[in-house]
CSV table of C-alpha atoms and ligand atoms in Angstrom, one decimal:
chain,number,residue,atom,x,y,z
A,1,MET,CA,-31.9,118.0,0.6
A,2,THR,CA,-31.6,121.7,0.5
A,3,GLY,CA,-30.2,124.2,-1.9
A,4,VAL,CA,-31.1,121.9,-4.9
A,5,ALA,CA,-34.4,121.5,-6.2
A,6,ILE,CA,-35.7,117.9,-6.1
A,7,SER,CA,-36.4,118.0,-9.9
A,8,ARG,CA,-32.8,118.5,-10.5
A,9,THR,CA,-31.6,115.7,-8.4
A,10,GLN,CA,-34.0,113.6,-10.5
A,11,GLN,CA,-32.0,114.3,-13.7
A,12,PHE,CA,-28.8,113.2,-12.0
A,13,ARG,CA,-27.2,110.1,-13.5
A,14,ILE,CA,-24.2,107.9,-13.1
A,15,ASP,CA,-21.5,107.5,-15.8
A,16,ALA,CA,-21.7,103.7,-16.5
A,17,ARG,CA,-18.3,103.8,-18.4
A,18,ARG,CA,-16.5,105.0,-15.2
A,19,LEU,CA,-18.4,102.4,-13.2
A,20,ALA,CA,-17.3,99.6,-15.6
A,21,ALA,CA,-13.8,100.8,-15.7
A,22,ARG,CA,-13.6,100.5,-11.9
A,23,ILE,CA,-15.1,97.0,-12.2
A,24,GLU,CA,-12.3,96.2,-14.7
A,25,THR,CA,-9.6,97.5,-12.5
A,26,LEU,CA,-10.8,95.8,-9.3
A,27,GLY,CA,-11.3,92.5,-11.4
A,28,GLY,CA,-7.7,92.7,-12.3
A,29,VAL,CA,-6.7,92.4,-8.6
A,30,GLY,CA,-6.5,88.4,-8.1
A,31,ALA,CA,-7.5,87.9,-11.7
A,32,ILE,CA,-7.7,84.1,-12.6
A,33,ALA,CA,-8.0,82.5,-15.9
A,34,GLY,CA,-11.4,82.9,-17.7
A,35,GLY,CA,-12.0,86.5,-16.5
A,36,GLY,CA,-12.6,85.7,-12.9
A,37,VAL,CA,-11.2,86.6,-9.6
A,38,CYS,CA,-9.8,84.8,-6.6
A,39,ARG,CA,-9.9,87.3,-3.7
A,40,LEU,CA,-10.4,85.1,-0.7
A,41,ALA,CA,-11.2,87.0,2.5
A,42,LEU,CA,-8.0,88.4,4.2
A,43,SER,CA,-5.5,87.1,1.5
A,44,ASP,CA,-2.9,89.1,-0.1
A,45,GLU,CA,-5.2,89.6,-3.1
A,46,ASP,CA,-8.0,90.7,-0.7
A,47,ARG,CA,-5.5,93.3,0.8
A,48,ALA,CA,-4.6,94.6,-2.5
A,49,GLY,CA,-8.2,95.0,-3.5
A,50,ARG,CA,-9.0,96.8,-0.1
A,51,ASP,CA,-6.1,99.1,-0.9
A,52,LEU,CA,-7.3,100.1,-4.3
A,53,VAL,CA,-10.9,100.7,-3.0
A,54,VAL,CA,-9.7,102.6,0.1
A,55,GLY,CA,-7.6,104.8,-2.2
A,56,TRP,CA,-10.7,105.6,-4.4
A,57,MET,CA,-12.7,106.5,-1.5
A,58,ARG,CA,-10.1,109.1,-0.2
A,59,GLU,CA,-9.7,110.4,-3.7
A,60,LEU,CA,-13.5,111.1,-3.6
A,61,GLY,CA,-13.2,112.9,-0.2
A,62,LEU,CA,-14.8,110.2,2.0
A,63,THR,CA,-13.6,110.0,5.4
A,64,VAL,CA,-12.5,106.4,6.0
A,65,ALA,CA,-13.0,104.3,9.0
A,66,ILE,CA,-11.8,100.7,9.6
A,67,ASP,CA,-12.9,98.8,12.3
A,68,ALA,CA,-11.7,96.0,14.4
A,69,ILE,CA,-13.0,93.2,11.9
A,70,GLY,CA,-11.8,95.0,9.0
A,71,ASN,CA,-15.0,96.5,7.8
A,72,VAL,CA,-14.3,99.6,5.8
A,73,VAL,CA,-16.7,102.5,5.7
A,74,GLY,CA,-16.2,105.8,3.8
A,75,VAL,CA,-18.5,108.8,5.0
A,76,ARG,CA,-19.6,111.7,2.7
A,77,GLN,CA,-20.7,114.6,5.1
A,78,GLY,CA,-24.3,115.7,4.9
A,79,LEU,CA,-25.8,119.2,5.6
A,80,GLU,CA,-26.7,117.7,8.9
A,81,SER,CA,-24.8,115.3,11.5
A,82,GLY,CA,-26.5,112.0,12.4
A,83,PRO,CA,-26.5,108.4,11.0
A,84,PRO,CA,-25.6,108.1,7.3
A,85,VAL,CA,-27.5,106.4,4.5
A,86,MET,CA,-25.5,103.6,3.8
A,87,ALA,CA,-24.7,101.8,0.4
A,88,GLY,CA,-22.4,98.7,0.5
A,89,SER,CA,-21.6,95.2,-0.1
A,90,HIS,CA,-18.3,93.1,-0.1
A,91,ILE,CA,-15.1,92.8,-2.1
A,92,ASP,CA,-13.9,89.3,-1.1
A,93,THR,CA,-14.9,86.7,-3.6
A,94,VAL,CA,-14.9,82.8,-3.5
A,95,SER,CA,-11.9,81.2,-5.3
A,96,THR,CA,-13.8,80.7,-8.4
A,97,GLY,CA,-15.6,84.2,-8.4
A,98,GLY,CA,-16.5,86.5,-10.9
A,99,ARG,CA,-16.2,90.5,-11.2
A,100,TYR,CA,-19.7,91.5,-10.0
A,101,ASP,CA,-20.7,89.7,-7.0
A,102,GLY,CA,-20.3,92.3,-4.3
A,103,ASN,CA,-18.0,94.6,-6.0
A,104,LEU,CA,-20.7,96.1,-7.9
A,105,GLY,CA,-22.5,97.3,-4.8
A,106,VAL,CA,-19.4,99.0,-3.4
A,107,LEU,CA,-18.1,100.6,-6.7
A,108,ALA,CA,-21.8,101.7,-7.7
A,109,GLY,CA,-21.7,103.5,-4.3
A,110,LEU,CA,-18.5,105.2,-5.3
A,111,GLU,CA,-20.0,106.3,-8.6
A,112,VAL,CA,-22.9,107.8,-6.9
A,113,VAL,CA,-20.5,109.8,-4.6
A,114,ARG,CA,-18.5,110.9,-7.7
A,115,THR,CA,-21.9,111.9,-9.3
A,116,LEU,CA,-22.8,114.0,-6.4
A,117,ASN,CA,-19.4,115.6,-6.0
A,118,GLU,CA,-19.5,116.8,-9.6
A,119,ALA,CA,-23.0,118.0,-9.3
A,120,GLY,CA,-22.0,119.8,-6.1
A,121,MET,CA,-24.9,118.4,-4.5
A,122,VAL,CA,-24.7,117.8,-0.6
A,123,THR,CA,-27.3,115.7,0.9
A,124,ARG,CA,-29.1,116.5,4.1
A,125,ARG,CA,-28.1,113.2,5.8
A,126,PRO,CA,-24.6,111.9,5.5
A,127,LEU,CA,-24.0,109.2,2.8
A,128,ALA,CA,-21.7,106.2,3.5
A,129,VAL,CA,-20.1,103.4,1.3
A,130,ALA,CA,-19.2,100.4,3.0
A,131,PHE,CA,-17.6,97.0,2.3
A,132,PHE,CA,-17.7,94.3,4.7
A,133,THR,CA,-15.2,91.6,5.8
A,134,ASN,CA,-15.6,87.9,4.6
A,135,GLU,CA,-19.1,88.1,3.2
A,136,GLU,CA,-18.5,84.9,1.3
A,137,GLY,CA,-17.6,82.7,4.0
A,138,ALA,CA,-15.8,80.6,1.6
A,139,ARG,CA,-12.4,80.8,3.7
A,140,PHE,CA,-14.0,81.5,7.1
A,141,SER,CA,-17.4,80.5,8.4
A,142,PRO,CA,-19.9,82.0,8.8
A,143,ASP,CA,-20.6,84.1,5.8
A,144,MET,CA,-21.6,87.8,6.2
A,145,MET,CA,-19.0,87.7,9.2
A,146,GLY,CA,-18.2,91.4,9.0
A,147,SER,CA,-21.5,92.8,8.8
A,148,LEU,CA,-22.6,90.2,11.4
A,149,VAL,CA,-20.2,91.7,13.9
A,150,PHE,CA,-21.0,95.2,12.6
A,151,VAL,CA,-24.5,94.7,13.8
A,152,GLY,CA,-23.8,93.2,17.0
A,153,GLY,CA,-24.8,89.8,16.0
A,154,LEU,CA,-21.4,88.0,16.8
A,155,PRO,CA,-19.0,88.9,19.3
A,156,LEU,CA,-15.8,90.4,18.0
A,157,ASP,CA,-13.5,87.9,20.0
A,158,ALA,CA,-15.4,84.9,18.4
A,159,ALA,CA,-15.0,86.2,14.9
A,160,LEU,CA,-11.3,87.0,15.5
A,161,ALA,CA,-10.7,83.4,16.8
A,162,THR,CA,-12.3,81.8,13.8
A,163,VAL,CA,-10.1,79.4,12.0
A,164,GLY,CA,-10.4,79.1,8.0
A,165,ILE,CA,-10.1,76.2,5.7
A,166,ASP,CA,-6.2,76.7,5.7
A,167,GLY,CA,-5.8,76.8,9.4
A,168,ALA,CA,-5.1,80.6,9.6
A,169,SER,CA,-7.3,82.9,12.0
A,170,VAL,CA,-9.3,85.7,11.2
A,171,GLY,CA,-7.5,87.8,13.9
A,172,ASP,CA,-4.0,86.9,12.6
A,173,CYS,CA,-5.0,87.4,9.0
A,174,LEU,CA,-6.4,90.8,9.8
A,175,GLN,CA,-3.2,91.8,11.5
A,176,ARG,CA,-1.0,90.6,8.7
A,177,ILE,CA,-2.9,92.5,6.0
A,178,GLY,CA,-3.1,95.6,8.0
A,179,TYR,CA,-6.9,95.7,8.3
A,180,ALA,CA,-7.2,95.2,11.9
A,181,GLY,CA,-8.7,98.7,12.5
A,182,THR,CA,-9.3,100.9,15.5
A,183,ALA,CA,-12.9,101.8,14.9
A,184,ARG,CA,-15.4,99.9,17.3
A,185,CYS,CA,-17.9,97.5,15.9
A,186,GLY,CA,-21.2,96.9,16.9
A,187,ASN,CA,-22.5,100.3,17.9
A,188,THR,CA,-22.6,102.3,14.5
A,189,PRO,CA,-26.0,103.6,14.0
A,190,VAL,CA,-27.2,103.6,10.4
A,191,HIS,CA,-30.3,105.5,9.1
A,192,ALA,CA,-30.8,103.2,6.2
A,193,TYR,CA,-28.9,100.6,4.1
A,194,VAL,CA,-29.3,99.9,0.4
A,195,GLU,CA,-27.2,97.1,-1.4
A,196,LEU,CA,-27.1,96.8,-5.1
A,197,HIS,CA,-26.1,93.3,-6.3
A,198,ILE,CA,-26.2,91.0,-9.3
A,199,GLU,CA,-29.0,88.7,-8.9
A,200,GLN,CA,-26.8,85.5,-9.3
A,201,GLY,CA,-29.6,83.4,-10.3
A,202,PRO,CA,-31.7,82.9,-13.5
A,203,VAL,CA,-35.1,84.9,-12.8
A,204,LEU,CA,-34.3,88.4,-14.2
A,205,ASP,CA,-32.6,87.4,-17.2
A,206,ALA,CA,-34.9,84.5,-18.2
A,207,ASP,CA,-38.0,86.6,-17.7
A,208,GLY,CA,-36.7,89.8,-19.0
A,209,PHE,CA,-36.8,92.2,-16.1
A,210,THR,CA,-34.1,94.8,-15.6
A,211,ILE,CA,-34.5,95.4,-11.9
A,212,GLY,CA,-35.3,93.0,-8.9
A,213,ALA,CA,-36.8,94.7,-5.9
A,214,VAL,CA,-35.6,92.3,-3.3
A,215,GLU,CA,-38.1,91.6,-0.6
A,216,GLY,CA,-35.9,89.4,1.5
A,217,VAL,CA,-33.3,86.5,1.8
A,218,GLN,CA,-33.9,83.0,2.3
A,219,GLY,CA,-32.7,80.9,5.5
A,220,ILE,CA,-29.2,79.6,5.2
A,221,SER,CA,-27.9,76.4,7.1
A,222,TRP,CA,-24.4,75.1,6.7
A,223,THR,CA,-23.4,72.0,8.5
A,224,GLU,CA,-20.1,70.2,8.3
A,225,PHE,CA,-20.1,66.4,9.1
A,226,THR,CA,-17.0,64.5,10.1
A,227,VAL,CA,-17.1,60.7,9.6
A,228,GLY,CA,-14.4,58.4,11.2
A,229,GLY,CA,-14.0,54.9,9.8
A,230,ILE,CA,-11.2,52.4,9.5
A,231,ALA,CA,-8.5,52.4,6.5
A,232,ASN,CA,-8.3,49.0,4.9
A,233,HIS,CA,-7.2,47.4,1.6
A,234,ALA,CA,-9.9,48.1,-1.2
A,235,GLY,CA,-9.1,44.8,-2.8
A,236,THR,CA,-9.2,42.4,0.1
A,237,THR,CA,-11.8,44.0,2.5
A,238,PRO,CA,-15.2,42.3,2.1
A,239,MET,CA,-18.1,44.7,1.8
A,240,ARG,CA,-19.8,43.4,4.8
A,241,LEU,CA,-16.6,44.0,7.0
A,242,ARG,CA,-16.1,47.6,6.0
A,243,HIS,CA,-16.2,50.9,8.0
A,244,ASP,CA,-15.9,53.2,4.9
A,245,ALA,CA,-15.9,57.0,5.8
A,246,GLY,CA,-16.1,57.9,2.1
A,247,TYR,CA,-19.1,55.9,1.5
A,248,VAL,CA,-20.9,57.5,4.4
A,249,ALA,CA,-20.1,61.2,3.4
A,250,CYS,CA,-21.1,60.3,-0.3
A,251,ALA,CA,-24.5,58.8,1.0
A,252,ILE,CA,-25.0,62.1,3.2
A,253,ALA,CA,-24.5,64.3,0.0
A,254,SER,CA,-26.8,62.1,-2.0
A,255,HIS,CA,-29.5,62.2,0.6
A,256,ALA,CA,-29.3,66.0,0.9
A,257,ARG,CA,-30.1,66.2,-2.7
A,258,ALA,CA,-32.8,63.7,-2.4
A,259,ILE,CA,-34.5,65.7,0.3
A,260,ALA,CA,-34.4,69.0,-1.7
A,261,ARG,CA,-35.8,67.2,-4.7
A,262,GLU,CA,-38.5,65.7,-2.7
A,263,VAL,CA,-39.4,68.8,-0.7
A,264,GLY,CA,-39.4,70.9,-3.9
A,265,GLY,CA,-40.5,74.5,-4.0
A,266,ASP,CA,-37.6,76.7,-2.8
A,267,GLN,CA,-35.6,74.0,-1.0
A,268,VAL,CA,-32.0,73.6,-2.4
A,269,ALA,CA,-29.1,71.5,-1.0
A,270,THR,CA,-25.5,71.4,-2.0
A,271,ALA,CA,-22.6,69.4,-0.8
A,272,GLY,CA,-19.8,71.9,-1.8
A,273,ALA,CA,-16.6,70.5,0.0
A,274,VAL,CA,-15.5,67.1,0.8
A,275,ALA,CA,-12.3,65.8,1.9
A,276,LEU,CA,-11.3,62.1,2.2
A,277,SER,CA,-8.3,60.6,3.8
A,278,PRO,CA,-6.0,59.3,2.7
A,279,ASN,CA,-7.7,59.9,-0.6
A,280,LEU,CA,-6.2,57.2,-2.5
A,281,VAL,CA,-7.6,54.9,-5.1
A,282,ASN,CA,-7.0,51.6,-3.4
A,283,VAL,CA,-7.5,52.6,0.4
A,284,ILE,CA,-10.9,52.6,2.0
A,285,PRO,CA,-11.1,56.2,3.6
A,286,PHE,CA,-10.7,56.4,7.3
A,287,LYS,CA,-11.9,60.0,7.4
A,288,ALA,CA,-14.3,62.1,5.5
A,289,VAL,CA,-15.3,65.7,6.1
A,290,ILE,CA,-18.3,67.0,4.1
A,291,THR,CA,-20.1,70.3,4.1
A,292,VAL,CA,-23.8,70.5,3.2
A,293,ASP,CA,-25.5,74.0,2.5
A,294,LEU,CA,-29.3,73.7,3.0
A,295,ARG,CA,-31.5,76.8,2.1
A,296,ASN,CA,-35.2,77.7,2.0
A,297,THR,CA,-37.4,80.7,2.3
A,298,ASP,CA,-39.5,79.0,4.8
A,299,GLU,CA,-38.0,78.5,8.1
A,300,ALA,CA,-40.1,75.5,9.2
A,301,MET,CA,-39.3,73.7,6.1
A,302,LEU,CA,-35.7,74.4,6.5
A,303,GLN,CA,-35.8,73.0,9.8
A,304,ALA,CA,-37.6,70.0,8.6
A,305,ALA,CA,-34.8,69.4,6.0
A,306,GLU,CA,-32.2,69.8,8.6
A,307,HIS,CA,-33.9,67.2,10.9
A,308,ARG,CA,-34.4,64.6,8.0
A,309,LEU,CA,-30.6,65.2,7.0
A,310,HIS,CA,-29.4,64.5,10.7
A,311,ALA,CA,-31.5,61.6,11.3
A,312,TYR,CA,-30.3,59.9,7.9
A,313,ALA,CA,-26.8,60.7,8.6
A,314,ALA,CA,-27.1,59.0,12.1
A,315,GLU,CA,-28.7,56.0,10.5
A,316,VAL,CA,-26.2,55.2,7.5
A,317,ALA,CA,-23.3,56.2,9.9
A,318,ALA,CA,-24.5,53.5,12.5
A,319,ALA,CA,-25.2,50.9,9.7
A,320,GLU,CA,-21.6,51.3,8.4
A,321,GLY,CA,-20.0,51.2,12.0
A,322,VAL,CA,-18.5,54.6,11.7
A,323,THR,CA,-18.4,57.6,14.0
A,324,LEU,CA,-20.2,60.8,12.9
A,325,SER,CA,-20.0,64.3,14.4
A,326,HIS,CA,-21.1,67.6,13.0
A,327,ARG,CA,-20.8,71.3,13.4
A,328,THR,CA,-22.9,74.1,12.4
A,329,LEU,CA,-20.8,76.7,10.2
A,330,ALA,CA,-23.5,79.1,9.6
A,331,ARG,CA,-27.3,79.4,10.5
A,332,PHE,CA,-29.4,82.2,9.5
A,333,GLU,CA,-33.2,82.2,9.4
A,334,PRO,CA,-34.9,84.0,6.6
A,335,VAL,CA,-35.0,87.7,6.4
A,336,ALA,CA,-37.8,90.2,5.3
A,337,PHE,CA,-36.6,93.8,4.2
A,338,ASP,CA,-38.2,96.9,5.1
A,339,PRO,CA,-41.4,97.2,3.0
A,340,ALA,CA,-41.0,101.0,2.8
A,341,VAL,CA,-37.6,100.7,1.2
A,342,VAL,CA,-38.5,97.8,-0.9
A,343,ASN,CA,-41.5,99.9,-2.2
A,344,LEU,CA,-39.1,102.8,-2.7
A,345,VAL,CA,-36.7,100.5,-4.8
A,346,GLU,CA,-39.8,99.5,-6.9
A,347,GLU,CA,-41.2,102.9,-7.5
A,348,THR,CA,-37.9,104.3,-8.1
A,349,ALA,CA,-37.0,101.8,-10.8
A,350,ARG,CA,-40.4,102.2,-12.5
A,351,ALA,CA,-40.1,106.2,-12.3
A,352,LEU,CA,-36.8,105.5,-14.3
A,353,GLY,CA,-38.6,103.3,-16.9
A,354,HIS,CA,-37.3,100.1,-16.0
A,355,SER,CA,-39.2,96.7,-15.7
A,356,VAL,CA,-39.3,95.6,-12.0
A,357,ARG,CA,-40.0,92.3,-10.5
A,358,ARG,CA,-40.4,91.9,-6.7
A,359,MET,CA,-38.3,88.7,-5.6
A,360,PRO,CA,-36.4,86.9,-2.7
A,361,SER,CA,-32.7,86.4,-2.8
A,362,GLY,CA,-31.2,83.0,-3.0
A,363,ALA,CA,-27.9,84.1,-1.9
A,364,GLY,CA,-26.8,85.5,1.5
A,365,HIS,CA,-25.9,89.2,1.6
A,366,ASP,CA,-24.8,91.7,4.0
A,367,ALA,CA,-28.1,93.5,3.7
A,368,GLN,CA,-29.6,90.9,5.8
A,369,MET,CA,-27.6,91.6,8.7
A,370,LEU,CA,-27.9,95.5,8.4
A,371,ALA,CA,-31.7,95.0,8.4
A,372,ARG,CA,-31.3,94.0,12.1
A,373,ILE,CA,-30.5,97.5,12.8
A,374,CYS,CA,-31.9,99.8,10.5
A,375,PRO,CA,-34.4,99.7,7.3
A,376,ALA,CA,-32.6,97.9,4.6
A,377,ALA,CA,-33.4,96.4,1.1
A,378,MET,CA,-31.4,95.4,-2.1
A,379,ILE,CA,-31.5,96.3,-5.7
A,380,PHE,CA,-30.9,93.3,-8.1
A,381,VAL,CA,-29.7,93.6,-11.7
A,382,PRO,CA,-29.6,90.4,-14.0
A,383,SER,CA,-26.9,87.8,-14.0
A,384,ALA,CA,-26.5,86.5,-17.7
A,385,ASP,CA,-27.8,82.9,-17.8
A,386,GLY,CA,-28.0,83.0,-13.9
A,387,ILE,CA,-24.4,82.1,-13.7
A,388,SER,CA,-22.6,83.0,-10.4
A,389,HIS,CA,-19.8,81.9,-8.2
A,390,ASN,CA,-18.3,81.3,-11.5
A,391,VAL,CA,-15.5,83.1,-13.6
A,392,GLN,CA,-18.1,83.5,-16.4
A,393,GLU,CA,-20.4,85.8,-14.2
A,394,PHE,CA,-21.8,88.6,-16.4
A,395,THR,CA,-24.1,91.5,-16.1
A,396,SER,CA,-24.4,93.9,-19.4
A,397,LEU,CA,-23.3,97.7,-19.2
A,398,PRO,CA,-26.9,98.9,-19.6
A,399,ASP,CA,-27.9,96.8,-16.5
A,400,LEU,CA,-25.1,97.8,-14.4
A,401,GLU,CA,-26.2,101.3,-15.4
A,402,ALA,CA,-29.7,100.7,-14.4
A,403,GLY,CA,-28.9,99.4,-11.2
A,404,ALA,CA,-26.5,102.1,-10.3
A,405,ASN,CA,-29.1,105.0,-11.2
A,406,VAL,CA,-31.7,103.3,-9.2
A,407,LEU,CA,-29.4,103.0,-6.3
A,408,LEU,CA,-28.5,106.7,-6.9
A,409,GLN,CA,-31.9,107.8,-6.7
A,410,VAL,CA,-33.0,105.6,-3.7
A,411,LEU,CA,-30.0,107.2,-1.8
A,412,LEU,CA,-31.0,110.7,-2.6
A,413,LYS,CA,-34.5,110.0,-1.2
A,414,LEU,CA,-33.3,108.2,2.0
A,415,ALA,CA,-30.8,111.1,2.5
A,416,ALA,CA,-33.4,113.9,1.9
B,1,GLV,C1,-22.8,84.0,-0.5
B,1,GLV,O1,-22.2,84.4,-1.4
B,1,GLV,C2,-23.6,82.9,-0.3
B,1,GLV,O2,-23.1,81.8,-0.4
B,1,GLV,O3,-25.0,83.2,-0.4
B,2,MN,MN1,-22.3,88.8,-2.9
B,3,MN,MN1,-20.8,85.6,-3.2
């Protein structure tokens, strides 16, 4: 930073009401009952949300680039050229999402830009605000797809060919919504990346902390099991003669939970999607497709849980006389964020008078992909009652303000 005394930049503060107004406006796009949002990646609602945010970026004077996987990066020039300091997150949601997951990080980045514009402040390095395609992975696997392609971790062609839960491909959907951009992905240098996000878990709220300095993200393993049985009459078929695909799927789900309870600690397990065919009350299912999401902060323990689950699935399928296949939808090892940036988040939050807790992230985030190419870290703010991926997701205005001011000051230091 030149031309502006450091002491003056330390006084800069975002306007929380403006930030909240943007969260409210974006939350109105794809709004669903109960105050929530459904903007599945690359849907019409996602397009409308994108158009709104891109418009805001242009109003703020950012130079907007859209890459071939639909990631959007708005750059604010610095006194010097070179890789930008980037703030970002995502604006897609799960189909029962809230207004804050992802959206906060993007809109707080815009509020930082607005604050600097009004102060006439130009940073030494450029600043960028980004939103990445399909972070949620609810429609297309894997999650964090856009940021993974951005850092060169997934070939563009493979990402574009991915078919979602409704049979549509990423490439076709990008074309349809007009976000198959021309900027190349996979070779954009970034000086540092900071993502403000709601915690999405109970820790900060329950323990009374305002800011989480996120040290890393736990490992994620998503598997889809497909079970093939034989349809038959529910009333006439003796139990010993059944080849019940539905039963086997349910047994896998139940065992995943048993593994997590037994392993304890950070191990979690979720069977979030199940589809039975023909899905009728009086027909033994001939097909079942079930997903299992396993996560752990420890890679070896995560692998052990995966092995146990696969061994059990094979055993129960053999005993029932059904076929079993599986495919991996997503697999990411635990990620540690850059210690210097984590420390910067913690020190900055304390200097602003906030209570801070160092913690891991239970959810996946674009920051874990950016960490492959630059120093990266995250700032968490509390989620009321730890509720997320739910229309009732809520973070209070003072907490939004605190997080956005930490983001502002961290970006200023990294860009100086
Ligand atoms: C992304 O929201 C995840 O599933 O962690
Ligand atoms: Mn998110
Ligand atoms: Mn999410």
